[in-house]
mmCIF file of C-alpha atoms in Angstrom:
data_model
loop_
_atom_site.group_PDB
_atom_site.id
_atom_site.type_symbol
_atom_site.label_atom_id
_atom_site.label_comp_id
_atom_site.label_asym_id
_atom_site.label_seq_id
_atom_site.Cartn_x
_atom_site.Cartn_y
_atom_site.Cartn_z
ATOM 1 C CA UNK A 1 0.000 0.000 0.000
ATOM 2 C CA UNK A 2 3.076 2.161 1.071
ATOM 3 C CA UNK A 3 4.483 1.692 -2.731
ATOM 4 C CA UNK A 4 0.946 2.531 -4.097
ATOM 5 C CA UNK A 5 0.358 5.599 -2.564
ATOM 6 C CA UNK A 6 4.509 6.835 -3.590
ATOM 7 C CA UNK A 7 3.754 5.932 -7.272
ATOM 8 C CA UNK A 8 0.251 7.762 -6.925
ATOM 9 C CA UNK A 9 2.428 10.960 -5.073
ATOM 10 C CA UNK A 10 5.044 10.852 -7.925
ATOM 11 C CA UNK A 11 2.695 10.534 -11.036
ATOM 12 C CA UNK A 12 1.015 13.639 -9.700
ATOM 13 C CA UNK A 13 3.787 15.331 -8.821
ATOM 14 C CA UNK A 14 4.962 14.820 -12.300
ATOM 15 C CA UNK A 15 1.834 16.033 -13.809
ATOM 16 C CA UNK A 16 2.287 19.600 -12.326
ATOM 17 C CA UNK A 17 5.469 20.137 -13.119
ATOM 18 C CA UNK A 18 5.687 18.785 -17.010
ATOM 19 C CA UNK A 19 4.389 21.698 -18.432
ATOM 20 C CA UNK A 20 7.036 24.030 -16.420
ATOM 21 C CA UNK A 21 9.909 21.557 -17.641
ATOM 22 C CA UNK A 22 8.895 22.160 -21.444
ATOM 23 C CA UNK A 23 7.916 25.461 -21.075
ATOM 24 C CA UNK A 24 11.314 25.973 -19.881
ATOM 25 C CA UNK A 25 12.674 24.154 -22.679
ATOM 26 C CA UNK A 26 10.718 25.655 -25.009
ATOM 27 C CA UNK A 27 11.585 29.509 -24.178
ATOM 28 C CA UNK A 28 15.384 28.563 -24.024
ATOM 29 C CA UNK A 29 16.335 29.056 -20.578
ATOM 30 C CA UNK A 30 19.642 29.215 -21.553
ATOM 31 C CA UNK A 31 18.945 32.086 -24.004
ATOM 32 C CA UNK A 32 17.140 33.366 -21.109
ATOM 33 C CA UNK A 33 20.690 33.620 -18.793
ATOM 34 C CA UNK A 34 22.600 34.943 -21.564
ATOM 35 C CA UNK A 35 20.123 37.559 -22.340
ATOM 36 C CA UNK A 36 20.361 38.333 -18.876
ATOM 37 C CA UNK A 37 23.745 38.322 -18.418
ATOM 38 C CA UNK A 38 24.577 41.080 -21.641
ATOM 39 C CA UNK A 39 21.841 43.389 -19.151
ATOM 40 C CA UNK A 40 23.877 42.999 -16.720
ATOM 41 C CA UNK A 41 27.423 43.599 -18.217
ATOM 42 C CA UNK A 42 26.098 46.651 -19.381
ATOM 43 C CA UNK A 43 24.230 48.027 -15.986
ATOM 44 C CA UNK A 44 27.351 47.040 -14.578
ATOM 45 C CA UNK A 45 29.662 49.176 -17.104
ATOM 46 C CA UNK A 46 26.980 52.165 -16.692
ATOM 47 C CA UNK A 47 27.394 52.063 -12.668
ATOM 48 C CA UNK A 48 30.946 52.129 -13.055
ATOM 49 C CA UNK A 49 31.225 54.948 -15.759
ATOM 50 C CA UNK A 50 31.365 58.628 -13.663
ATOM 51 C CA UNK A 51 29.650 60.579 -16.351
ATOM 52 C CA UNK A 52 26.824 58.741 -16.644
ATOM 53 C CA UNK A 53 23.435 59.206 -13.825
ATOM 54 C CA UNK A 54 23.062 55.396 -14.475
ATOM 55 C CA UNK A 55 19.556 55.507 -11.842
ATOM 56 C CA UNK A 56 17.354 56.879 -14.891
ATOM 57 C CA UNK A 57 18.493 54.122 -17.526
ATOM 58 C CA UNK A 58 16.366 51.044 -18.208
ATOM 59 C CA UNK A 59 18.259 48.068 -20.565
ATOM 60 C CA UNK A 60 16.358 45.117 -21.710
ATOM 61 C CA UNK A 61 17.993 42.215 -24.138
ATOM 62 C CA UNK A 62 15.834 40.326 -25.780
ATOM 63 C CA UNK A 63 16.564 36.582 -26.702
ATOM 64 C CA UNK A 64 18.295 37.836 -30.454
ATOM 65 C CA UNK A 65 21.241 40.003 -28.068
ATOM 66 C CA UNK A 66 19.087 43.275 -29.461
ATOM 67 C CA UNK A 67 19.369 45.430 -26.309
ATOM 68 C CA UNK A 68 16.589 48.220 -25.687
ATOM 69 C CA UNK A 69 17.705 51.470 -24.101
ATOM 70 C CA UNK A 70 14.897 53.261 -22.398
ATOM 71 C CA UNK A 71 14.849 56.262 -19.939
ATOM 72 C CA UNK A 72 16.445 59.652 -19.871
ATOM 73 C CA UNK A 73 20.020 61.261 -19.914
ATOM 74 C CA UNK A 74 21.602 64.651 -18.909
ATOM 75 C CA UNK A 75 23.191 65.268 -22.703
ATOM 76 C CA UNK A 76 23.459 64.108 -25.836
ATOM 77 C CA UNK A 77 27.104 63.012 -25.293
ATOM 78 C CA UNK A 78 25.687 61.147 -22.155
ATOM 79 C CA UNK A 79 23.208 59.448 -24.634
ATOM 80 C CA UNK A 80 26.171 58.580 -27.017
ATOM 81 C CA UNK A 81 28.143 57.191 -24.298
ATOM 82 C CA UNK A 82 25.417 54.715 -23.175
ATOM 83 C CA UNK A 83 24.861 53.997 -27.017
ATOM 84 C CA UNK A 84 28.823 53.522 -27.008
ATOM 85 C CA UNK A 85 28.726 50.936 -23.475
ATOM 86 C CA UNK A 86 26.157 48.929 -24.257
ATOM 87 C CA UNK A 87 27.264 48.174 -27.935
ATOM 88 C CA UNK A 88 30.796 47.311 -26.380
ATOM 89 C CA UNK A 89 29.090 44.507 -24.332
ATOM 90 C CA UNK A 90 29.808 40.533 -25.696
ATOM 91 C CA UNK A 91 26.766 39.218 -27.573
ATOM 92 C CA UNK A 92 25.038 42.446 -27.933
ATOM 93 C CA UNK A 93 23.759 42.711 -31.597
ATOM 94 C CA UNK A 94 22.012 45.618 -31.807
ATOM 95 C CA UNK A 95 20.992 48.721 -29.329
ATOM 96 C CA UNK A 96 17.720 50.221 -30.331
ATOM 97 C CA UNK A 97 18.492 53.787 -28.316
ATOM 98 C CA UNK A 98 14.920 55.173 -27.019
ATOM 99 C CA UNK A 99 16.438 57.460 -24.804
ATOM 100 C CA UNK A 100 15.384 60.998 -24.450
ATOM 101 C CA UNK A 101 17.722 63.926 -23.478
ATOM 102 C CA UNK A 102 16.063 65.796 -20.390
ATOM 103 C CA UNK A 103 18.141 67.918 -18.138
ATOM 104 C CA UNK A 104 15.635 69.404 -15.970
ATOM 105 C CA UNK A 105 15.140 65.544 -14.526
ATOM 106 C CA UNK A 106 18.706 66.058 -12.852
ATOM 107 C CA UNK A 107 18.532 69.145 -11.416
#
């Protein structure tokens, strides 16, 4: 009865969590780290560059290495730089820059 009621648990058990297993197969989550790793290089690169107010800069990487800059800068050079940075990062393919130059927000 003991062995019944273990096969019963595990065949359940099972059940629940097949369609996470090839869900997560399915979306890569391998692509999923590496994608998350280039955001990271390059939040990392921003917090360690002095001219650059890194707290107002979103970066998402989607699962092609095509990196999304969102948010707003001091300058235009500031907005070059970050263009500059993330581009430098390892398996970054494109940046699509959506960044918008606003001064007043630092002030």
């Amino acid at each position: 009865m003991k062995n019944l009621k273990l096969i019963a648990t595990l065949f359940l058990i099972s059940i629940f969590f097949l369609p996470a297993i090839v869900s997560a197969e399915e979306t890569g989550v391998g692509e999923f780290v590496k994608d998350s790793a280039i955001t990271t290089q390059i939040k990392a690169k921003l917090l360690g560059t002095k001219d650059i107010d890194s707290l107002h800069i979103k970066v998402d990487t989607d699962n092609n290495g095509i990196v999304v800059l969102t948010g707003a800068v001091k300058s235009k050079a500031e907005e070059d730089l970050v263009h500059k940075i993330a581009h430098s990062v390892d398996g970054v393919k494109k940046v699509v820059n959506k960044l918008i130059v606003d001064p007043a927000l630092f002030n």
